[in-house]
mmCIF file of C-alpha atoms and ligand atoms in Angstrom:
data_model
loop_
_atom_site.group_PDB
_atom_site.id
_atom_site.type_symbol
_atom_site.label_atom_id
_atom_site.label_comp_id
_atom_site.label_asym_id
_atom_site.label_seq_id
_atom_site.Cartn_x
_atom_site.Cartn_y
_atom_site.Cartn_z
ATOM 1 C CA MET O 329 -40.548 99.006 -31.237
ATOM 2 C CA GLN O 330 -42.011 100.174 -34.109
ATOM 3 C CA ASP O 331 -43.456 103.844 -32.967
ATOM 4 C CA PHE O 332 -41.810 106.592 -30.969
ATOM 5 C CA ALA O 333 -44.913 108.819 -30.600
ATOM 6 C CA GLY O 334 -45.400 109.491 -26.631
ATOM 7 C CA ARG O 335 -42.445 107.204 -25.780
ATOM 8 C CA VAL O 336 -40.220 108.338 -23.451
ATOM 9 C CA ALA O 337 -36.670 108.496 -24.328
ATOM 10 C CA ALA O 338 -33.640 109.048 -21.990
ATOM 11 C CA ILE O 339 -30.595 110.834 -23.753
ATOM 12 C CA THR O 340 -27.019 111.394 -22.244
ATOM 13 C CA GLY O 341 -24.730 113.469 -23.802
ATOM 14 C CA ALA O 342 -27.890 115.339 -25.314
ATOM 15 C CA GLY O 343 -26.018 118.450 -25.738
ATOM 16 C CA SER O 344 -24.224 118.061 -29.034
ATOM 17 C CA GLY O 345 -23.582 115.762 -32.067
ATOM 18 C CA ILE O 346 -25.356 112.141 -31.896
ATOM 19 C CA GLY O 347 -27.171 112.773 -28.663
ATOM 20 C CA ARG O 348 -28.660 116.056 -29.831
ATOM 21 C CA ALA O 349 -29.414 114.688 -33.559
ATOM 22 C CA LEU O 350 -31.401 111.940 -31.749
ATOM 23 C CA ALA O 351 -33.317 113.753 -29.477
ATOM 24 C CA TYR O 352 -34.513 115.939 -32.452
ATOM 25 C CA GLU O 353 -35.598 112.893 -34.520
ATOM 26 C CA LEU O 354 -37.526 111.421 -31.704
ATOM 27 C CA SER O 355 -39.341 115.020 -31.162
ATOM 28 C CA ARG O 356 -40.133 114.327 -34.785
ATOM 29 C CA TYR O 357 -42.646 111.169 -33.898
ATOM 30 C CA GLY O 358 -43.570 113.186 -30.813
ATOM 31 C CA ALA O 359 -41.518 111.188 -28.201
ATOM 32 C CA ARG O 360 -41.221 112.617 -24.458
ATOM 33 C CA LEU O 361 -37.591 113.122 -23.902
ATOM 34 C CA ALA O 362 -35.583 113.120 -20.580
ATOM 35 C CA LEU O 363 -32.196 114.779 -21.964
ATOM 36 C CA SER O 364 -29.001 115.099 -19.924
ATOM 37 C CA ASP O 365 -25.394 116.270 -20.286
ATOM 38 C CA ILE O 366 -22.638 117.974 -18.324
ATOM 39 C CA ASN O 367 -23.160 121.033 -20.231
ATOM 40 C CA GLU O 368 -26.018 122.535 -18.424
ATOM 41 C CA ALA O 369 -26.760 125.147 -21.194
ATOM 42 C CA ALA O 370 -26.419 123.002 -24.438
ATOM 43 C CA VAL O 371 -28.793 120.569 -23.140
ATOM 44 C CA ALA O 372 -31.275 123.177 -22.033
ATOM 45 C CA GLU O 373 -30.911 124.479 -25.514
ATOM 46 C CA THR O 374 -31.619 120.892 -27.239
ATOM 47 C CA ALA O 375 -34.554 120.451 -24.723
ATOM 48 C CA ALA O 376 -36.217 124.223 -25.956
ATOM 49 C CA HIS O 377 -35.692 122.891 -29.815
ATOM 50 C CA ALA O 378 -36.865 119.588 -29.375
ATOM 51 C CA LEU O 379 -40.406 121.186 -28.097
ATOM 52 C CA LYS O 380 -40.540 123.016 -31.034
ATOM 53 C CA LEU O 381 -40.044 120.285 -33.507
ATOM 54 C CA GLY O 382 -42.682 118.330 -31.937
ATOM 55 C CA ALA O 383 -41.288 116.572 -28.626
ATOM 56 C CA SER O 384 -44.536 116.523 -26.048
ATOM 57 C CA GLU O 385 -42.239 117.098 -23.115
ATOM 58 C CA THR O 386 -38.784 117.509 -22.029
ATOM 59 C CA THR O 387 -36.570 117.476 -19.307
ATOM 60 C CA ALA O 388 -32.935 118.752 -19.110
ATOM 61 C CA THR O 389 -30.607 117.670 -16.595
ATOM 62 C CA ARG O 390 -26.882 118.631 -15.928
ATOM 63 C CA LEU O 391 -25.499 115.423 -15.579
ATOM 64 C CA ASP O 392 -22.083 113.784 -15.164
ATOM 65 C CA VAL O 393 -22.354 110.435 -16.271
ATOM 66 C CA ALA O 394 -19.081 109.309 -14.543
ATOM 67 C CA ASP O 395 -20.995 109.955 -10.965
ATOM 68 C CA ARG O 396 -22.815 106.472 -10.728
ATOM 69 C CA HIS O 397 -24.867 108.095 -7.633
ATOM 70 C CA ALA O 398 -26.138 111.096 -9.621
ATOM 71 C CA VAL O 399 -26.637 108.830 -12.637
ATOM 72 C CA GLN O 400 -29.120 106.420 -10.662
ATOM 73 C CA ALA O 401 -30.862 109.603 -9.187
ATOM 74 C CA TRP O 402 -31.468 111.126 -12.810
ATOM 75 C CA ALA O 403 -32.905 107.348 -13.933
ATOM 76 C CA ASP O 404 -35.042 107.189 -10.777
ATOM 77 C CA GLU O 405 -36.258 111.046 -11.157
ATOM 78 C CA THR O 406 -36.820 110.199 -14.715
ATOM 79 C CA ALA O 407 -38.926 107.404 -14.286
ATOM 80 C CA ALA O 408 -40.554 108.921 -11.496
ATOM 81 C CA HIS O 409 -41.146 112.002 -13.766
ATOM 82 C CA PHE O 410 -42.938 110.466 -16.554
ATOM 83 C CA GLY O 411 -44.062 107.261 -15.086
ATOM 84 C CA THR O 412 -42.291 105.066 -17.329
ATOM 85 C CA VAL O 413 -38.992 104.898 -19.540
ATOM 86 C CA ASN O 414 -39.288 103.069 -22.778
ATOM 87 C CA LEU O 415 -35.725 103.911 -24.650
ATOM 88 C CA VAL O 416 -32.357 104.711 -22.950
ATOM 89 C CA PHE O 417 -29.332 105.957 -25.016
ATOM 90 C CA ASN O 418 -25.654 105.651 -23.261
ATOM 91 C CA ASN O 419 -24.236 108.019 -25.758
ATOM 92 C CA ALA O 420 -22.385 111.002 -23.670
ATOM 93 C CA GLY O 421 -18.683 110.237 -24.695
ATOM 94 C CA VAL O 422 -15.100 112.108 -24.784
ATOM 95 C CA ALA O 423 -12.248 111.328 -27.017
ATOM 96 C CA LEU O 424 -8.211 111.257 -25.937
ATOM 97 C CA THR O 425 -5.436 110.712 -28.350
ATOM 98 C CA ALA O 426 -2.170 109.675 -26.496
ATOM 99 C CA SER O 427 0.036 106.655 -27.202
ATOM 100 C CA VAL O 428 0.280 104.216 -24.160
ATOM 101 C CA GLU O 429 3.440 105.447 -23.236
ATOM 102 C CA GLU O 430 2.447 108.958 -23.352
ATOM 103 C CA MET O 431 -0.797 108.722 -21.638
ATOM 104 C CA GLU O 432 -1.104 110.302 -18.365
ATOM 105 C CA TRP O 433 -3.289 107.933 -15.716
ATOM 106 C CA GLU O 434 -5.502 110.806 -15.271
ATOM 107 C CA ASP O 435 -6.658 111.168 -18.626
ATOM 108 C CA PHE O 436 -6.990 107.408 -18.569
ATOM 109 C CA GLU O 437 -9.552 107.289 -15.934
ATOM 110 C CA TRP O 438 -11.246 110.419 -17.185
ATOM 111 C CA LEU O 439 -12.079 108.588 -20.443
ATOM 112 C CA MET O 440 -12.856 105.416 -18.975
ATOM 113 C CA GLY O 441 -15.171 107.087 -16.302
ATOM 114 C CA ILE O 442 -17.437 108.593 -18.844
ATOM 115 C CA ASN O 443 -17.023 106.235 -21.905
ATOM 116 C CA PHE O 444 -17.035 102.998 -20.053
ATOM 117 C CA TRP O 445 -18.184 103.549 -16.698
ATOM 118 C CA GLY O 446 -20.806 105.979 -17.528
ATOM 119 C CA VAL O 447 -22.420 103.576 -19.955
ATOM 120 C CA ALA O 448 -22.403 100.720 -17.337
ATOM 121 C CA TYR O 449 -23.970 103.158 -14.938
ATOM 122 C CA GLY O 450 -26.614 104.009 -17.293
ATOM 123 C CA THR O 451 -27.493 100.444 -18.097
ATOM 124 C CA LYS O 452 -27.754 99.609 -14.564
ATOM 125 C CA ALA O 453 -29.605 102.302 -13.403
ATOM 126 C CA PHE O 454 -32.281 102.380 -15.978
ATOM 127 C CA LEU O 455 -32.849 98.509 -16.374
ATOM 128 C CA PRO O 456 -35.481 97.801 -13.524
ATOM 129 C CA HIS O 457 -37.329 100.725 -15.215
ATOM 130 C CA LEU O 458 -36.946 99.016 -18.717
ATOM 131 C CA ARG O 459 -38.140 95.991 -17.517
ATOM 132 C CA ARG O 460 -41.237 97.576 -15.841
ATOM 133 C CA ALA O 461 -42.095 99.154 -19.279
ATOM 134 C CA ARG O 462 -44.450 97.854 -21.566
ATOM 135 C CA GLU O 463 -41.800 98.048 -24.487
ATOM 136 C CA ALA O 464 -38.209 98.971 -23.681
ATOM 137 C CA HIS O 465 -35.283 99.339 -25.574
ATOM 138 C CA LEU O 466 -31.362 100.365 -24.492
ATOM 139 C CA VAL O 467 -28.950 101.458 -26.726
ATOM 140 C CA ASN O 468 -25.441 101.699 -25.672
ATOM 141 C CA ILE O 469 -22.943 103.600 -27.868
ATOM 142 C CA SER O 470 -19.785 101.984 -28.729
ATOM 143 C CA SER O 471 -17.622 102.854 -32.044
ATOM 144 C CA VAL O 472 -15.628 101.354 -34.720
ATOM 145 C CA PHE O 473 -13.016 101.940 -32.640
ATOM 146 C CA GLY O 474 -14.396 98.959 -30.420
ATOM 147 C CA LEU O 475 -14.023 96.491 -33.395
ATOM 148 C CA MET O 476 -10.282 97.057 -34.179
ATOM 149 C CA GLY O 477 -7.128 98.551 -32.156
ATOM 150 C CA ILE O 478 -5.600 101.716 -33.611
ATOM 151 C CA PRO O 479 -2.495 103.707 -32.108
ATOM 152 C CA THR O 480 -2.988 106.378 -30.276
ATOM 153 C CA GLN O 481 -6.291 105.557 -29.280
ATOM 154 C CA SER O 482 -5.642 102.963 -26.474
ATOM 155 C CA ALA O 483 -7.935 104.446 -23.785
ATOM 156 C CA TYR O 484 -10.809 104.837 -26.268
ATOM 157 C CA CYS O 485 -10.624 101.548 -27.944
ATOM 158 C CA ALA O 486 -10.669 99.632 -24.143
ATOM 159 C CA ALA O 487 -13.721 101.784 -23.584
ATOM 160 C CA LYS O 488 -15.456 101.118 -26.504
ATOM 161 C CA TYR O 489 -14.634 96.969 -26.807
ATOM 162 C CA ALA O 490 -15.640 97.143 -23.016
ATOM 163 C CA VAL O 491 -18.822 98.636 -24.112
ATOM 164 C CA ARG O 492 -19.505 96.248 -26.671
ATOM 165 C CA GLY O 493 -19.131 93.412 -24.494
ATOM 166 C CA PHE O 494 -21.015 94.342 -21.618
ATOM 167 C CA THR O 495 -23.564 95.266 -24.164
ATOM 168 C CA GLU O 496 -23.658 91.954 -25.854
ATOM 169 C CA SER O 497 -23.817 90.235 -22.737
ATOM 170 C CA LEU O 498 -26.613 92.167 -21.587
ATOM 171 C CA ARG O 499 -28.798 91.360 -24.652
ATOM 172 C CA GLN O 500 -28.032 87.764 -24.450
ATOM 173 C CA GLU O 501 -29.257 87.993 -20.661
ATOM 174 C CA MET O 502 -32.328 89.688 -21.432
ATOM 175 C CA ALA O 503 -33.130 86.860 -24.133
ATOM 176 C CA LEU O 504 -32.314 84.108 -22.032
ATOM 177 C CA SER O 505 -34.754 85.527 -19.061
ATOM 178 C CA LYS O 506 -37.145 86.278 -21.845
ATOM 179 C CA SER O 507 -37.302 90.037 -20.969
ATOM 180 C CA GLY O 508 -38.861 92.160 -23.157
ATOM 181 C CA VAL O 509 -36.148 94.593 -22.942
ATOM 182 C CA ARG O 510 -34.595 94.926 -26.317
ATOM 183 C CA VAL O 511 -30.781 95.352 -26.657
ATOM 184 C CA THR O 512 -28.691 97.245 -28.959
ATOM 185 C CA THR O 513 -24.753 98.159 -29.511
ATOM 186 C CA VAL O 514 -24.042 100.993 -32.198
ATOM 187 C CA HIS O 515 -21.030 101.258 -33.899
ATOM 188 C CA PRO O 516 -20.681 104.444 -35.407
ATOM 189 C CA GLY O 517 -17.582 105.395 -38.071
ATOM 190 C CA GLY O 518 -16.899 108.979 -38.344
ATOM 191 C CA ILE O 519 -19.651 111.285 -37.287
ATOM 192 C CA LYS O 520 -19.210 115.083 -38.236
ATOM 193 C CA THR O 521 -19.722 116.336 -34.079
ATOM 194 C CA ASN O 522 -18.029 118.057 -31.787
ATOM 195 C CA ILE O 523 -15.980 114.763 -30.099
ATOM 196 C CA ALA O 524 -12.338 115.830 -31.706
ATOM 197 C CA ARG O 525 -12.602 119.577 -30.484
ATOM 198 C CA SER O 526 -13.394 118.592 -27.277
ATOM 199 C CA ALA O 527 -10.720 115.805 -27.054
ATOM 200 C CA ARG O 528 -7.546 115.470 -24.890
ATOM 201 C CA VAL O 529 -4.431 114.634 -26.305
ATOM 202 C CA ALA O 530 -1.238 113.769 -24.880
ATOM 203 C CA LYS O 531 1.191 116.788 -24.121
ATOM 204 C CA GLY O 532 2.852 118.293 -26.975
ATOM 205 C CA LEU O 533 0.333 117.146 -29.859
ATOM 206 C CA PRO O 534 -1.574 119.718 -31.926
ATOM 207 C CA GLN O 535 -4.798 119.390 -30.606
ATOM 208 C CA GLY O 536 -6.473 121.847 -33.384
ATOM 209 C CA GLU O 537 -4.871 120.191 -36.218
ATOM 210 C CA ILE O 538 -6.202 116.801 -35.099
ATOM 211 C CA ALA O 539 -9.538 118.084 -34.934
ATOM 212 C CA ASP O 540 -9.273 119.420 -38.539
ATOM 213 C CA HIS O 541 -8.053 116.487 -39.731
ATOM 214 C CA PHE O 542 -10.960 114.708 -38.637
ATOM 215 C CA ASP O 543 -13.458 117.080 -39.498
ATOM 216 C CA LYS O 544 -12.253 117.250 -42.993
ATOM 217 C CA LYS O 545 -11.014 113.727 -43.814
ATOM 218 C CA LEU O 546 -12.461 111.304 -41.090
ATOM 219 C CA ALA O 547 -16.030 112.514 -40.193
ATOM 220 C CA THR O 548 -18.010 111.540 -43.526
ATOM 221 C CA THR O 549 -21.511 111.090 -41.906
ATOM 222 C CA SER O 550 -23.867 113.593 -40.126
ATOM 223 C CA PRO O 551 -25.315 113.290 -36.654
ATOM 224 C CA GLU O 552 -28.660 113.624 -38.179
ATOM 225 C CA ARG O 553 -28.131 110.754 -40.722
ATOM 226 C CA ALA O 554 -26.355 108.907 -37.705
ATOM 227 C CA ALA O 555 -29.713 109.455 -35.604
ATOM 228 C CA ARG O 556 -31.895 108.057 -38.045
ATOM 229 C CA ILE O 557 -29.653 104.978 -38.977
ATOM 230 C CA ILE O 558 -29.538 104.183 -35.254
ATOM 231 C CA LEU O 559 -33.717 104.606 -34.616
ATOM 232 C CA ARG O 560 -33.838 102.623 -37.965
ATOM 233 C CA GLY O 561 -31.861 99.587 -35.875
ATOM 234 C CA VAL O 562 -33.999 100.227 -32.941
ATOM 235 C CA ARG O 563 -36.970 99.593 -34.976
ATOM 236 C CA HIS O 564 -35.771 96.527 -36.175
ATOM 237 C CA ASN O 565 -34.269 95.344 -33.079
ATOM 238 C CA ARG O 566 -30.958 95.082 -34.735
ATOM 239 C CA SER O 567 -28.028 93.714 -31.905
ATOM 240 C CA ARG O 568 -25.197 95.718 -33.625
ATOM 241 C CA VAL O 569 -25.792 98.976 -35.813
ATOM 242 C CA PHE O 570 -22.981 100.093 -37.892
ATOM 243 C CA VAL O 571 -23.416 103.784 -38.634
ATOM 244 C CA GLY O 572 -21.685 104.953 -42.015
ATOM 245 C CA PRO O 573 -20.100 103.554 -45.063
ATOM 246 C CA ASP O 574 -16.670 103.295 -43.314
ATOM 247 C CA ALA O 575 -18.145 101.478 -40.071
ATOM 248 C CA THR O 576 -19.904 98.843 -42.730
ATOM 249 C CA ALA O 577 -16.415 98.346 -44.382
ATOM 250 C CA ILE O 578 -14.515 98.213 -41.327
ATOM 251 C CA ASP O 579 -16.861 95.354 -40.079
ATOM 252 C CA LEU O 580 -16.487 93.727 -42.982
ATOM 253 C CA GLY O 581 -12.991 93.798 -43.235
ATOM 254 C CA GLN O 582 -12.841 92.609 -39.528
ATOM 255 C CA ARG O 583 -14.907 89.682 -40.405
ATOM 256 C CA VAL O 584 -12.942 88.863 -43.689
ATOM 257 C CA LEU O 585 -9.515 89.688 -42.563
ATOM 258 C CA GLY O 586 -9.641 89.285 -39.054
ATOM 259 C CA ALA O 587 -6.136 89.997 -37.820
ATOM 260 C CA GLY O 588 -5.241 90.524 -41.268
ATOM 261 C CA LEU O 589 -6.524 94.127 -41.308
ATOM 262 C CA GLU O 590 -4.123 95.169 -38.908
ATOM 263 C CA PRO O 591 -1.262 96.084 -41.565
ATOM 264 C CA LEU O 592 -3.930 97.916 -43.294
ATOM 265 C CA VAL O 593 -4.803 99.904 -40.190
ATOM 266 C CA ARG O 594 -1.276 100.503 -39.854
ATOM 267 C CA LEU O 595 -0.604 101.706 -43.488
ATOM 268 C CA PHE O 596 -3.592 103.974 -43.222
ATOM 269 C CA ALA O 597 -2.730 105.278 -39.946
ATOM 270 C CA GLY O 598 0.784 105.454 -40.206
ATOM 271 C CA ARG O 599 0.293 108.592 -42.829
ATOM 272 C CA SER O 600 -1.062 110.587 -40.056
ATOM 273 C CA LEU O 601 -0.565 109.485 -36.877
ATOM 274 C CA PRO O 602 1.652 111.152 -33.884
ATOM 275 C CA VAL O 603 2.860 107.938 -32.550
ATOM 276 C CA ALA O 604 7.052 108.569 -31.907
ATOM 277 C CA PRO O 605 8.966 105.500 -32.857
ATOM 278 C CA ALA O 606 10.547 103.509 -29.954
ATOM 279 C CA ALA O 607 13.973 104.814 -28.977
ATOM 280 C CA PRO O 608 15.268 104.569 -25.704
ATOM 281 C CA ALA O 609 15.540 108.185 -25.213
ATOM 282 C CA ALA O 610 13.230 110.748 -27.393
ATOM 283 C CA PRO O 611 14.616 113.569 -28.793
ATOM 284 C CA ALA O 612 13.763 116.789 -26.817
ATOM 285 C CA ALA O 613 11.811 118.438 -29.550
ATOM 286 C CA ALA O 614 10.684 115.804 -31.995
ATOM 287 C CA LYS O 615 8.665 117.430 -34.872
ATOM 288 C CA GLN O 616 5.367 115.780 -34.439
ATOM 289 C CA PRO O 617 3.024 115.306 -38.012
ATOM 290 C CA PRO O 618 0.434 117.647 -38.682
ATOM 291 C CA ALA O 619 -2.672 115.396 -38.208
ATOM 292 C CA ALA O 620 -3.836 112.483 -36.272
ATOM 293 C CA PRO O 621 -7.395 110.281 -36.463
ATOM 294 C CA SER O 622 -9.403 111.279 -33.461
ATOM 295 C CA ALA O 623 -11.750 109.118 -32.023
ATOM 296 C CA THR O 624 -14.493 107.543 -34.129
HETATM 297 N N1 LIG T 1601 -18.404 111.236 -33.557
HETATM 298 C C1 LIG T 1601 -17.599 110.022 -34.148
HETATM 299 O O1 LIG T 1601 -16.927 110.155 -35.297
HETATM 300 C C2 LIG T 1601 -17.879 108.962 -33.081
HETATM 301 C C3 LIG T 1601 -17.922 108.020 -33.791
HETATM 302 C C4 LIG T 1601 -17.891 106.880 -33.073
HETATM 303 C C5 LIG T 1601 -18.944 106.825 -31.622
HETATM 304 N N2 LIG T 1601 -18.642 107.931 -31.137
HETATM 305 C C6 LIG T 1601 -19.350 108.244 -29.881
HETATM 306 O O2 LIG T 1601 -20.822 108.811 -30.110
HETATM 307 C C7 LIG T 1601 -20.916 109.167 -28.673
HETATM 308 C C8 LIG T 1601 -21.570 110.827 -28.710
HETATM 309 O O3 LIG T 1601 -20.517 111.386 -29.217
HETATM 310 P P1 LIG T 1601 -20.349 112.926 -30.216
HETATM 311 O O4 LIG T 1601 -19.486 112.426 -31.442
HETATM 312 O O5 LIG T 1601 -21.723 113.236 -30.566
HETATM 313 O O6 LIG T 1601 -19.933 113.560 -29.489
HETATM 314 P P2 LIG T 1601 -19.892 115.630 -28.751
HETATM 315 O O7 LIG T 1601 -18.422 115.793 -28.523
HETATM 316 O O8 LIG T 1601 -20.409 116.180 -30.181
HETATM 317 O O9 LIG T 1601 -21.172 115.342 -27.960
HETATM 318 C C9 LIG T 1601 -20.712 114.724 -26.870
HETATM 319 C C10 LIG T 1601 -21.923 114.979 -25.399
HETATM 320 O O10 LIG T 1601 -21.061 114.445 -24.279
HETATM 321 C C11 LIG T 1601 -21.209 115.347 -23.251
HETATM 322 N N3 LIG T 1601 -20.412 114.673 -22.616
HETATM 323 C C12 LIG T 1601 -18.806 114.758 -22.170
HETATM 324 N N4 LIG T 1601 -18.531 114.476 -21.091
HETATM 325 C C13 LIG T 1601 -19.791 113.982 -20.299
HETATM 326 C C14 LIG T 1601 -20.150 113.571 -19.129
HETATM 327 N N5 LIG T 1601 -18.928 113.247 -18.268
HETATM 328 N N6 LIG T 1601 -21.300 113.506 -18.608
HETATM 329 C C15 LIG T 1601 -22.313 113.708 -19.243
HETATM 330 N N7 LIG T 1601 -22.059 114.417 -20.535
HETATM 331 C C16 LIG T 1601 -20.818 114.294 -21.109
HETATM 332 C C17 LIG T 1601 -20.689 116.203 -24.182
HETATM 333 O O11 LIG T 1601 -20.724 117.608 -23.560
HETATM 334 C C18 LIG T 1601 -21.597 116.338 -25.723
HETATM 335 O O12 LIG T 1601 -22.537 117.276 -25.380
HETATM 336 C C19 LIG T 1601 -19.883 109.285 -28.026
HETATM 337 O O13 LIG T 1601 -20.209 107.936 -27.166
HETATM 338 C C20 LIG T 1601 -18.548 108.879 -28.891
HETATM 339 O O14 LIG T 1601 -17.811 107.947 -28.361
HETATM 340 C C21 LIG T 1601 -18.665 109.207 -31.818
#
């Protein structure tokens, strides 16, 4: 897809960060936008500003992507309202910092519901509409944590690896069936958004310090730049898009070193991660290191 003018784009998680930046960037081309987010006020704000930036039309919907029936209803309403759907960005996501041993099932399921099932629901709900469009592109947001395992990020990594496998399989299916639907997986590195501030962390971990560390040390790319890189990937019909120099380096490291990357990850993560050493009985008030990487 070379031109976004007049195209209908549906974006989940459009109330903040990458989703909001995608909405604003598409507005500059005069796209028509179906925006959703679990935060109703935030998505309404995005929609209003998008109109000022040049979007020809916007809708703003409160949507929990972990609710399959609600996602289906939103996809059908969007297609009915705009008459077609050309672009879908399954972007909504959350983060969780907790070791496998500390992680509560409730938090694990919360994250998978949004970061994996939300993407799967969005994909299946919109696919029939995309197939009917003259030009169509589906974009699912994974992460660099869909390329390598990271201590304290098992749930996030599981979801983002799953998004990657799901999306790459779909891309093959679309190509084999000679469908016109293009499919892209996006692997952002650290992007300066609200993700770490709104993350859940294991009981006792210093959430504020973890978020500070993410903002200061890890989030090196702006959401605006991320949106431009993603849209360039759509224009060039890239199978995978790496966002930021860190993402490009991690992709290269994975391909060159394979499992040899693991000691480097441990070296980097070990300095700041809140992983308690394995012990039969953990001390009652073990002091946690000050900061930890959050989801990327
Ligand atoms: N920020 C990064 O460093 C980074 C790196 C790699 C991947 N990502 C991915 O990018 C995507 C966007 O994240 P972001 O960094 O812009 O974060 P963000 O927190 O700024 O924005 C996420 C948006 O998703 C919304 N959301 C949360 N739960 C939802 C739900 N159940 N239903 C619908 N909307 C919901 C939030 O309200 C928020 O507006 C996520 O999938 C995230 O995992 C982010």
